[in-house]
Amino acid sequence: EAIELSLRSKDVEEICNAYHLSSQMQINQGLPYLEGLVYEEAFRTIAKLGYVYRAKEYLLLAKTVYEDKWGAKAKSNWLEEYEASILGGNLNGEDLKSNDSTNK
C-alpha cells in the first residue's frame, strides 16, 4: 500500500505514515526481514522525492533491523554501498527539498 501511495502522492508525510503502518504490521507479525525491507523501500522512495535527511533515517532503521533483529550483517554492509548509488554525491544529508520540516 505504501508503494502504491508513493506513486499517487508526493506528500512525504502521508507516504512516511504509510510506511510506518506497514513496518508496524511486520513488527507485530515478528517478521524482521520484511520490516527491514519496508524501511529499505521507504529509504528509496523518500530519497527519490528529494528528502535526503528523512530518507537516511529510514536507511538507518533498515540497517539496524537487518543487523540487530535478523543478524544479516552482509545485507547491512550492502546498504552502505547502495546508499551512495541512490544519493549520488549527496551523502551529507542535505535535502533537495527546502520544505522538509524534519531537517530543522
PDB file of N, CA, C and O in Angstrom, residues 6-81:
ATOM      1  N   SER A   6       2.927   6.092  -2.846  1.00  0.00           N
ATOM      2  CA  SER A   6       4.024   6.933  -3.317  1.00  0.00           C
ATOM      3  C   SER A   6       3.928   7.212  -4.812  1.00  0.00           C
ATOM      4  O   SER A   6       4.470   8.201  -5.296  1.00  0.00           O
ATOM      5  N   LEU A   7       3.227   6.352  -5.530  1.00  0.00           N
ATOM      6  CA  LEU A   7       3.019   6.591  -6.957  1.00  0.00           C
ATOM      7  C   LEU A   7       1.920   7.625  -7.196  1.00  0.00           C
ATOM      8  O   LEU A   7       1.923   8.318  -8.207  1.00  0.00           O
ATOM      9  N   ARG A   8       0.971   7.710  -6.266  1.00  0.00           N
ATOM     10  CA  ARG A   8      -0.161   8.635  -6.403  1.00  0.00           C
ATOM     11  C   ARG A   8       0.081   9.971  -5.725  1.00  0.00           C
ATOM     12  O   ARG A   8      -0.441  10.992  -6.149  1.00  0.00           O
ATOM     13  N   SER A   9       0.842   9.975  -4.653  1.00  0.00           N
ATOM     14  CA  SER A   9       1.002  11.171  -3.831  1.00  0.00           C
ATOM     15  C   SER A   9       2.474  11.548  -3.735  1.00  0.00           C
ATOM     16  O   SER A   9       3.346  10.693  -3.777  1.00  0.00           O
ATOM     17  N   LYS A  10       2.718  12.823  -3.614  1.00  0.00           N
ATOM     18  CA  LYS A  10       4.083  13.302  -3.371  1.00  0.00           C
ATOM     19  C   LYS A  10       4.172  13.949  -1.985  1.00  0.00           C
ATOM     20  O   LYS A  10       5.139  14.612  -1.657  1.00  0.00           O
ATOM     21  N   ASP A  11       3.149  13.721  -1.160  1.00  0.00           N
ATOM     22  CA  ASP A  11       3.123  14.243   0.208  1.00  0.00           C
ATOM     23  C   ASP A  11       3.988  13.332   1.073  1.00  0.00           C
ATOM     24  O   ASP A  11       3.609  12.207   1.394  1.00  0.00           O
ATOM     25  N   VAL A  12       5.159  13.821   1.449  1.00  0.00           N
ATOM     26  CA  VAL A  12       6.128  12.995   2.157  1.00  0.00           C
ATOM     27  C   VAL A  12       5.588  12.510   3.500  1.00  0.00           C
ATOM     28  O   VAL A  12       5.873  11.377   3.906  1.00  0.00           O
ATOM     29  N   GLU A  13       4.811  13.320   4.195  1.00  0.00           N
ATOM     30  CA  GLU A  13       4.258  12.894   5.487  1.00  0.00           C
ATOM     31  C   GLU A  13       3.272  11.747   5.307  1.00  0.00           C
ATOM     32  O   GLU A  13       3.283  10.779   6.079  1.00  0.00           O
ATOM     33  N   GLU A  14       2.439  11.845   4.304  1.00  0.00           N
ATOM     34  CA  GLU A  14       1.463  10.784   4.021  1.00  0.00           C
ATOM     35  C   GLU A  14       2.171   9.480   3.657  1.00  0.00           C
ATOM     36  O   GLU A  14       1.817   8.405   4.135  1.00  0.00           O
ATOM     37  N   ILE A  15       3.197   9.588   2.854  1.00  0.00           N
ATOM     38  CA  ILE A  15       3.962   8.408   2.443  1.00  0.00           C
ATOM     39  C   ILE A  15       4.695   7.796   3.640  1.00  0.00           C
ATOM     40  O   ILE A  15       4.673   6.577   3.836  1.00  0.00           O
ATOM     41  N   CYS A  16       5.316   8.629   4.462  1.00  0.00           N
ATOM     42  CA  CYS A  16       6.020   8.129   5.654  1.00  0.00           C
ATOM     43  C   CYS A  16       5.056   7.433   6.605  1.00  0.00           C
ATOM     44  O   CYS A  16       5.395   6.392   7.185  1.00  0.00           O
ATOM     45  N   ASN A  17       3.876   7.985   6.772  1.00  0.00           N
ATOM     46  CA  ASN A  17       2.870   7.345   7.633  1.00  0.00           C
ATOM     47  C   ASN A  17       2.484   5.973   7.107  1.00  0.00           C
ATOM     48  O   ASN A  17       2.312   5.031   7.886  1.00  0.00           O
ATOM     49  N   ALA A  18       2.346   5.857   5.799  1.00  0.00           N
ATOM     50  CA  ALA A  18       2.005   4.556   5.206  1.00  0.00           C
ATOM     51  C   ALA A  18       3.121   3.541   5.442  1.00  0.00           C
ATOM     52  O   ALA A  18       2.856   2.377   5.772  1.00  0.00           O
ATOM     53  N   TYR A  19       4.371   3.958   5.274  1.00  0.00           N
ATOM     54  CA  TYR A  19       5.490   3.047   5.542  1.00  0.00           C
ATOM     55  C   TYR A  19       5.556   2.688   7.026  1.00  0.00           C
ATOM     56  O   TYR A  19       5.863   1.547   7.383  1.00  0.00           O
ATOM     57  N   HIS A  20       5.263   3.639   7.886  1.00  0.00           N
ATOM     58  CA  HIS A  20       5.256   3.370   9.326  1.00  0.00           C
ATOM     59  C   HIS A  20       4.212   2.293   9.662  1.00  0.00           C
ATOM     60  O   HIS A  20       4.504   1.345  10.400  1.00  0.00           O
ATOM     61  N   LEU A  21       3.020   2.429   9.120  1.00  0.00           N
ATOM     62  CA  LEU A  21       1.976   1.425   9.363  1.00  0.00           C
ATOM     63  C   LEU A  21       2.388   0.056   8.841  1.00  0.00           C
ATOM     64  O   LEU A  21       2.164  -0.964   9.498  1.00  0.00           O
ATOM     65  N   SER A  22       3.005   0.044   7.686  1.00  0.00           N
ATOM     66  CA  SER A  22       3.467  -1.220   7.117  1.00  0.00           C
ATOM     67  C   SER A  22       4.547  -1.859   7.988  1.00  0.00           C
ATOM     68  O   SER A  22       4.536  -3.071   8.226  1.00  0.00           O
ATOM     69  N   SER A  23       5.471  -1.049   8.487  1.00  0.00           N
ATOM     70  CA  SER A  23       6.526  -1.604   9.345  1.00  0.00           C
ATOM     71  C   SER A  23       5.938  -2.141  10.647  1.00  0.00           C
ATOM     72  O   SER A  23       6.380  -3.177  11.152  1.00  0.00           O
ATOM     73  N   GLN A  24       4.931  -1.462  11.188  1.00  0.00           N
ATOM     74  CA  GLN A  24       4.288  -1.931  12.416  1.00  0.00           C
ATOM     75  C   GLN A  24       3.623  -3.285  12.218  1.00  0.00           C
ATOM     76  O   GLN A  24       3.643  -4.140  13.105  1.00  0.00           O
ATOM     77  N   MET A  25       3.035  -3.492  11.040  1.00  0.00           N
ATOM     78  CA  MET A  25       2.418  -4.796  10.744  1.00  0.00           C
ATOM     79  C   MET A  25       3.474  -5.893  10.755  1.00  0.00           C
ATOM     80  O   MET A  25       3.247  -6.979  11.282  1.00  0.00           O
ATOM     81  N   GLN A  26       4.649  -5.605  10.188  1.00  0.00           N
ATOM     82  CA  GLN A  26       5.720  -6.604  10.147  1.00  0.00           C
ATOM     83  C   GLN A  26       6.264  -6.875  11.553  1.00  0.00           C
ATOM     84  O   GLN A  26       6.552  -8.016  11.905  1.00  0.00           O
ATOM     85  N   ILE A  27       6.378  -5.821  12.360  1.00  0.00           N
ATOM     86  CA  ILE A  27       6.831  -5.982  13.743  1.00  0.00           C
ATOM     87  C   ILE A  27       5.848  -6.859  14.510  1.00  0.00           C
ATOM     88  O   ILE A  27       6.245  -7.789  15.217  1.00  0.00           O
ATOM     89  N   ASN A  28       4.562  -6.576  14.367  1.00  0.00           N
ATOM     90  CA  ASN A  28       3.527  -7.337  15.073  1.00  0.00           C
ATOM     91  C   ASN A  28       3.499  -8.800  14.652  1.00  0.00           C
ATOM     92  O   ASN A  28       3.138  -9.668  15.446  1.00  0.00           O
ATOM     93  N   GLN A  29       3.876  -9.062  13.412  1.00  0.00           N
ATOM     94  CA  GLN A  29       3.910 -10.435  12.915  1.00  0.00           C
ATOM     95  C   GLN A  29       5.234 -11.140  13.231  1.00  0.00           C
ATOM     96  O   GLN A  29       5.378 -12.325  12.970  1.00  0.00           O
ATOM     97  N   GLY A  30       6.206 -10.391  13.745  1.00  0.00           N
ATOM     98  CA  GLY A  30       7.505 -10.978  14.071  1.00  0.00           C
ATOM     99  C   GLY A  30       8.326 -11.310  12.834  1.00  0.00           C
ATOM    100  O   GLY A  30       9.006 -12.327  12.806  1.00  0.00           O
ATOM    101  N   LEU A  31       8.258 -10.448  11.828  1.00  0.00           N
ATOM    102  CA  LEU A  31       8.958 -10.686  10.566  1.00  0.00           C
ATOM    103  C   LEU A  31      10.015  -9.600  10.329  1.00  0.00           C
ATOM    104  O   LEU A  31       9.808  -8.660   9.568  1.00  0.00           O
ATOM    105  N   PRO A  32      11.179  -9.727  10.986  1.00  0.00           N
ATOM    106  CA  PRO A  32      12.182  -8.666  10.894  1.00  0.00           C
ATOM    107  C   PRO A  32      12.729  -8.445   9.488  1.00  0.00           C
ATOM    108  O   PRO A  32      13.052  -7.322   9.120  1.00  0.00           O
ATOM    109  N   TYR A  33      12.844  -9.509   8.682  1.00  0.00           N
ATOM    110  CA  TYR A  33      13.368  -9.325   7.334  1.00  0.00           C
ATOM    111  C   TYR A  33      12.407  -8.488   6.498  1.00  0.00           C
ATOM    112  O   TYR A  33      12.833  -7.654   5.698  1.00  0.00           O
ATOM    113  N   LEU A  34      11.090  -8.635   6.703  1.00  0.00           N
ATOM    114  CA  LEU A  34      10.124  -7.806   5.982  1.00  0.00           C
ATOM    115  C   LEU A  34      10.078  -6.391   6.560  1.00  0.00           C
ATOM    116  O   LEU A  34       9.895  -5.424   5.818  1.00  0.00           O
ATOM    117  N   GLU A  35      10.277  -6.271   7.846  1.00  0.00           N
ATOM    118  CA  GLU A  35      10.373  -4.941   8.460  1.00  0.00           C
ATOM    119  C   GLU A  35      11.549  -4.175   7.836  1.00  0.00           C
ATOM    120  O   GLU A  35      11.422  -3.002   7.468  1.00  0.00           O
ATOM    121  N   GLY A  36      12.682  -4.841   7.712  1.00  0.00           N
ATOM    122  CA  GLY A  36      13.844  -4.222   7.085  1.00  0.00           C
ATOM    123  C   GLY A  36      13.581  -3.820   5.648  1.00  0.00           C
ATOM    124  O   GLY A  36      13.981  -2.744   5.210  1.00  0.00           O
ATOM    125  N   LEU A  37      12.874  -4.675   4.921  1.00  0.00           N
ATOM    126  CA  LEU A  37      12.549  -4.351   3.529  1.00  0.00           C
ATOM    127  C   LEU A  37      11.629  -3.142   3.430  1.00  0.00           C
ATOM    128  O   LEU A  37      11.752  -2.333   2.506  1.00  0.00           O
ATOM    129  N   VAL A  38      10.705  -3.008   4.366  1.00  0.00           N
ATOM    130  CA  VAL A  38       9.829  -1.831   4.380  1.00  0.00           C
ATOM    131  C   VAL A  38      10.665  -0.573   4.550  1.00  0.00           C
ATOM    132  O   VAL A  38      10.498   0.409   3.817  1.00  0.00           O
ATOM    133  N   TYR A  39      11.578  -0.582   5.509  1.00  0.00           N
ATOM    134  CA  TYR A  39      12.423   0.589   5.744  1.00  0.00           C
ATOM    135  C   TYR A  39      13.328   0.875   4.539  1.00  0.00           C
ATOM    136  O   TYR A  39      13.561   2.021   4.180  1.00  0.00           O
ATOM    137  N   GLU A  40      13.820  -0.198   3.927  1.00  0.00           N
ATOM    138  CA  GLU A  40      14.677  -0.038   2.756  1.00  0.00           C
ATOM    139  C   GLU A  40      13.904   0.612   1.600  1.00  0.00           C
ATOM    140  O   GLU A  40      14.409   1.520   0.938  1.00  0.00           O
ATOM    141  N   GLU A  41      12.696   0.161   1.373  1.00  0.00           N
ATOM    142  CA  GLU A  41      11.866   0.744   0.314  1.00  0.00           C
ATOM    143  C   GLU A  41      11.487   2.184   0.656  1.00  0.00           C
ATOM    144  O   GLU A  41      11.439   3.046  -0.228  1.00  0.00           O
ATOM    145  N   ALA A  42      11.229   2.462   1.924  1.00  0.00           N
ATOM    146  CA  ALA A  42      10.944   3.839   2.345  1.00  0.00           C
ATOM    147  C   ALA A  42      12.145   4.732   2.051  1.00  0.00           C
ATOM    148  O   ALA A  42      11.982   5.856   1.556  1.00  0.00           O
ATOM    149  N   PHE A  43      13.340   4.250   2.337  1.00  0.00           N
ATOM    150  CA  PHE A  43      14.557   4.996   2.018  1.00  0.00           C
ATOM    151  C   PHE A  43      14.605   5.353   0.543  1.00  0.00           C
ATOM    152  O   PHE A  43      14.808   6.516   0.177  1.00  0.00           O
ATOM    153  N   ARG A  44      14.393   4.346  -0.303  1.00  0.00           N
ATOM    154  CA  ARG A  44      14.455   4.564  -1.750  1.00  0.00           C
ATOM    155  C   ARG A  44      13.416   5.585  -2.212  1.00  0.00           C
ATOM    156  O   ARG A  44      13.722   6.505  -2.966  1.00  0.00           O
ATOM    157  N   THR A  45      12.193   5.417  -1.741  1.00  0.00           N
ATOM    158  CA  THR A  45      11.091   6.282  -2.165  1.00  0.00           C
ATOM    159  C   THR A  45      11.294   7.718  -1.709  1.00  0.00           C
ATOM    160  O   THR A  45      11.164   8.656  -2.497  1.00  0.00           O
ATOM    161  N   ILE A  46      11.617   7.898  -0.431  1.00  0.00           N
ATOM    162  CA  ILE A  46      11.767   9.238   0.130  1.00  0.00           C
ATOM    163  C   ILE A  46      12.987   9.942  -0.478  1.00  0.00           C
ATOM    164  O   ILE A  46      12.948  11.143  -0.754  1.00  0.00           O
ATOM    165  N   ALA A  47      14.057   9.198  -0.717  1.00  0.00           N
ATOM    166  CA  ALA A  47      15.248   9.784  -1.347  1.00  0.00           C
ATOM    167  C   ALA A  47      14.929  10.277  -2.754  1.00  0.00           C
ATOM    168  O   ALA A  47      15.372  11.360  -3.158  1.00  0.00           O
ATOM    169  N   LYS A  48      14.160   9.495  -3.499  1.00  0.00           N
ATOM    170  CA  LYS A  48      13.804   9.902  -4.863  1.00  0.00           C
ATOM    171  C   LYS A  48      12.948  11.159  -4.873  1.00  0.00           C
ATOM    172  O   LYS A  48      12.965  11.908  -5.851  1.00  0.00           O
ATOM    173  N   LEU A  49      12.220  11.398  -3.800  1.00  0.00           N
ATOM    174  CA  LEU A  49      11.430  12.621  -3.696  1.00  0.00           C
ATOM    175  C   LEU A  49      12.287  13.825  -3.289  1.00  0.00           C
ATOM    176  O   LEU A  49      11.820  14.950  -3.298  1.00  0.00           O
ATOM    177  N   GLY A  50      13.545  13.559  -2.921  1.00  0.00           N
ATOM    178  CA  GLY A  50      14.468  14.632  -2.598  1.00  0.00           C
ATOM    179  C   GLY A  50      14.636  14.921  -1.114  1.00  0.00           C
ATOM    180  O   GLY A  50      15.341  15.849  -0.742  1.00  0.00           O
ATOM    181  N   TYR A  51      14.033  14.113  -0.252  1.00  0.00           N
ATOM    182  CA  TYR A  51      14.126  14.319   1.191  1.00  0.00           C
ATOM    183  C   TYR A  51      15.235  13.424   1.757  1.00  0.00           C
ATOM    184  O   TYR A  51      14.983  12.405   2.381  1.00  0.00           O
ATOM    185  N   VAL A  52      16.456  13.838   1.522  1.00  0.00           N
ATOM    186  CA  VAL A  52      17.620  13.017   1.838  1.00  0.00           C
ATOM    187  C   VAL A  52      17.752  12.761   3.332  1.00  0.00           C
ATOM    188  O   VAL A  52      18.002  11.629   3.758  1.00  0.00           O
ATOM    189  N   TYR A  53      17.589  13.791   4.137  1.00  0.00           N
ATOM    190  CA  TYR A  53      17.719  13.630   5.590  1.00  0.00           C
ATOM    191  C   TYR A  53      16.711  12.594   6.099  1.00  0.00           C
ATOM    192  O   TYR A  53      17.062  11.696   6.851  1.00  0.00           O
ATOM    193  N   ARG A  54      15.491  12.706   5.698  1.00  0.00           N
ATOM    194  CA  ARG A  54      14.429  11.775   6.111  1.00  0.00           C
ATOM    195  C   ARG A  54      14.724  10.384   5.582  1.00  0.00           C
ATOM    196  O   ARG A  54      14.545   9.390   6.277  1.00  0.00           O
ATOM    197  N   ALA A  55      15.182  10.308   4.344  1.00  0.00           N
ATOM    198  CA  ALA A  55      15.493   9.007   3.738  1.00  0.00           C
ATOM    199  C   ALA A  55      16.586   8.291   4.521  1.00  0.00           C
ATOM    200  O   ALA A  55      16.506   7.079   4.759  1.00  0.00           O
ATOM    201  N   LYS A  56      17.592   9.043   4.945  1.00  0.00           N
ATOM    202  CA  LYS A  56      18.690   8.425   5.691  1.00  0.00           C
ATOM    203  C   LYS A  56      18.231   7.874   7.038  1.00  0.00           C
ATOM    204  O   LYS A  56      18.796   6.910   7.538  1.00  0.00           O
ATOM    205  N   GLU A  57      17.183   8.457   7.608  1.00  0.00           N
ATOM    206  CA  GLU A  57      16.619   7.902   8.848  1.00  0.00           C
ATOM    207  C   GLU A  57      16.067   6.497   8.591  1.00  0.00           C
ATOM    208  O   GLU A  57      16.254   5.584   9.399  1.00  0.00           O
ATOM    209  N   TYR A  58      15.397   6.332   7.455  1.00  0.00           N
ATOM    210  CA  TYR A  58      14.870   5.007   7.104  1.00  0.00           C
ATOM    211  C   TYR A  58      15.987   4.020   6.793  1.00  0.00           C
ATOM    212  O   TYR A  58      15.893   2.837   7.121  1.00  0.00           O
ATOM    213  N   LEU A  59      17.038   4.506   6.167  1.00  0.00           N
ATOM    214  CA  LEU A  59      18.171   3.635   5.882  1.00  0.00           C
ATOM    215  C   LEU A  59      18.792   3.127   7.179  1.00  0.00           C
ATOM    216  O   LEU A  59      19.114   1.943   7.295  1.00  0.00           O
ATOM    217  N   LEU A  60      18.944   4.005   8.148  1.00  0.00           N
ATOM    218  CA  LEU A  60      19.487   3.601   9.437  1.00  0.00           C
ATOM    219  C   LEU A  60      18.581   2.568  10.116  1.00  0.00           C
ATOM    220  O   LEU A  60      19.061   1.583  10.681  1.00  0.00           O
ATOM    221  N   LEU A  61      17.272   2.777  10.031  1.00  0.00           N
ATOM    222  CA  LEU A  61      16.334   1.792  10.589  1.00  0.00           C
ATOM    223  C   LEU A  61      16.493   0.443   9.904  1.00  0.00           C
ATOM    224  O   LEU A  61      16.515  -0.603  10.565  1.00  0.00           O
ATOM    225  N   ALA A  62      16.605   0.454   8.578  1.00  0.00           N
ATOM    226  CA  ALA A  62      16.769  -0.799   7.839  1.00  0.00           C
ATOM    227  C   ALA A  62      18.033  -1.526   8.266  1.00  0.00           C
ATOM    228  O   ALA A  62      18.018  -2.730   8.558  1.00  0.00           O
ATOM    229  N   LYS A  63      19.147  -0.794   8.340  1.00  0.00           N
ATOM    230  CA  LYS A  63      20.408  -1.421   8.725  1.00  0.00           C
ATOM    231  C   LYS A  63      20.343  -1.966  10.151  1.00  0.00           C
ATOM    232  O   LYS A  63      20.851  -3.059  10.425  1.00  0.00           O
ATOM    233  N   THR A  64      19.715  -1.234  11.037  1.00  0.00           N
ATOM    234  CA  THR A  64      19.583  -1.680  12.424  1.00  0.00           C
ATOM    235  C   THR A  64      18.759  -2.958  12.509  1.00  0.00           C
ATOM    236  O   THR A  64      19.134  -3.906  13.213  1.00  0.00           O
ATOM    237  N   VAL A  65      17.657  -3.000  11.800  1.00  0.00           N
ATOM    238  CA  VAL A  65      16.808  -4.199  11.802  1.00  0.00           C
ATOM    239  C   VAL A  65      17.568  -5.379  11.225  1.00  0.00           C
ATOM    240  O   VAL A  65      17.563  -6.475  11.797  1.00  0.00           O
ATOM    241  N   TYR A  66      18.224  -5.172  10.089  1.00  0.00           N
ATOM    242  CA  TYR A  66      18.958  -6.270   9.458  1.00  0.00           C
ATOM    243  C   TYR A  66      20.029  -6.824  10.391  1.00  0.00           C
ATOM    244  O   TYR A  66      20.180  -8.041  10.513  1.00  0.00           O
ATOM    245  N   GLU A  67      20.763  -5.954  11.052  1.00  0.00           N
ATOM    246  CA  GLU A  67      21.853  -6.418  11.913  1.00  0.00           C
ATOM    247  C   GLU A  67      21.357  -6.957  13.252  1.00  0.00           C
ATOM    248  O   GLU A  67      21.733  -8.051  13.669  1.00  0.00           O
ATOM    249  N   ASP A  68      20.528  -6.169  13.953  1.00  0.00           N
ATOM    250  CA  ASP A  68      20.168  -6.496  15.329  1.00  0.00           C
ATOM    251  C   ASP A  68      19.028  -7.499  15.462  1.00  0.00           C
ATOM    252  O   ASP A  68      19.009  -8.289  16.397  1.00  0.00           O
ATOM    253  N   LYS A  69      18.071  -7.452  14.562  1.00  0.00           N
ATOM    254  CA  LYS A  69      16.922  -8.357  14.675  1.00  0.00           C
ATOM    255  C   LYS A  69      17.038  -9.584  13.797  1.00  0.00           C
ATOM    256  O   LYS A  69      16.441 -10.611  14.079  1.00  0.00           O
ATOM    257  N   TRP A  70      17.789  -9.470  12.703  1.00  0.00           N
ATOM    258  CA  TRP A  70      17.850 -10.575  11.752  1.00  0.00           C
ATOM    259  C   TRP A  70      19.239 -11.181  11.638  1.00  0.00           C
ATOM    260  O   TRP A  70      19.415 -12.282  11.148  1.00  0.00           O
ATOM    261  N   GLY A  71      20.257 -10.450  12.108  1.00  0.00           N
ATOM    262  CA  GLY A  71      21.626 -10.948  12.061  1.00  0.00           C
ATOM    263  C   GLY A  71      22.240 -10.925  10.671  1.00  0.00           C
ATOM    264  O   GLY A  71      23.187 -11.659  10.401  1.00  0.00           O
ATOM    265  N   ALA A  72      21.722 -10.070   9.791  1.00  0.00           N
ATOM    266  CA  ALA A  72      22.185 -10.024   8.404  1.00  0.00           C
ATOM    267  C   ALA A  72      23.172  -8.871   8.211  1.00  0.00           C
ATOM    268  O   ALA A  72      22.859  -7.850   7.608  1.00  0.00           O
ATOM    269  N   LYS A  73      24.377  -9.053   8.719  1.00  0.00           N
ATOM    270  CA  LYS A  73      25.418  -8.020   8.629  1.00  0.00           C
ATOM    271  C   LYS A  73      25.790  -7.737   7.168  1.00  0.00           C
ATOM    272  O   LYS A  73      26.018  -6.591   6.797  1.00  0.00           O
ATOM    273  N   ALA A  74      25.822  -8.770   6.337  1.00  0.00           N
ATOM    274  CA  ALA A  74      26.171  -8.578   4.925  1.00  0.00           C
ATOM    275  C   ALA A  74      25.152  -7.686   4.229  1.00  0.00           C
ATOM    276  O   ALA A  74      25.522  -6.830   3.413  1.00  0.00           O
ATOM    277  N   LYS A  75      23.883  -7.857   4.544  1.00  0.00           N
ATOM    278  CA  LYS A  75      22.839  -7.017   3.957  1.00  0.00           C
ATOM    279  C   LYS A  75      23.019  -5.577   4.409  1.00  0.00           C
ATOM    280  O   LYS A  75      22.883  -4.640   3.613  1.00  0.00           O
ATOM    281  N   SER A  76      23.329  -5.371   5.658  1.00  0.00           N
ATOM    282  CA  SER A  76      23.569  -4.037   6.183  1.00  0.00           C
ATOM    283  C   SER A  76      24.768  -3.385   5.493  1.00  0.00           C
ATOM    284  O   SER A  76      24.721  -2.213   5.118  1.00  0.00           O
ATOM    285  N   ASN A  77      25.830  -4.147   5.295  1.00  0.00           N
ATOM    286  CA  ASN A  77      27.009  -3.630   4.601  1.00  0.00           C
ATOM    287  C   ASN A  77      26.679  -3.267   3.152  1.00  0.00           C
ATOM    288  O   ASN A  77      27.146  -2.256   2.635  1.00  0.00           O
ATOM    289  N   TRP A  78      25.867  -4.096   2.520  1.00  0.00           N
ATOM    290  CA  TRP A  78      25.466  -3.826   1.146  1.00  0.00           C
ATOM    291  C   TRP A  78      24.699  -2.501   1.066  1.00  0.00           C
ATOM    292  O   TRP A  78      24.875  -1.733   0.122  1.00  0.00           O
ATOM    293  N   LEU A  79      23.857  -2.243   2.063  1.00  0.00           N
ATOM    294  CA  LEU A  79      23.098  -0.994   2.084  1.00  0.00           C
ATOM    295  C   LEU A  79      24.004   0.229   2.164  1.00  0.00           C
ATOM    296  O   LEU A  79      23.676   1.285   1.626  1.00  0.00           O
ATOM    297  N   GLU A  80      25.141   0.094   2.826  1.00  0.00           N
ATOM    298  CA  GLU A  80      26.109   1.199   2.886  1.00  0.00           C
ATOM    299  C   GLU A  80      26.552   1.579   1.475  1.00  0.00           C
ATOM    300  O   GLU A  80      26.617   2.754   1.128  1.00  0.00           O
ATOM    301  N   GLU A  81      26.857   0.574   0.664  1.00  0.00           N
ATOM    302  CA  GLU A  81      27.279   0.826  -0.707  1.00  0.00           C
ATOM    303  C   GLU A  81      26.107   1.312  -1.557  1.00  0.00           C
ATOM    304  O   GLU A  81      26.256   2.203  -2.395  1.00  0.00           O
TER     305      GLU A  81
END
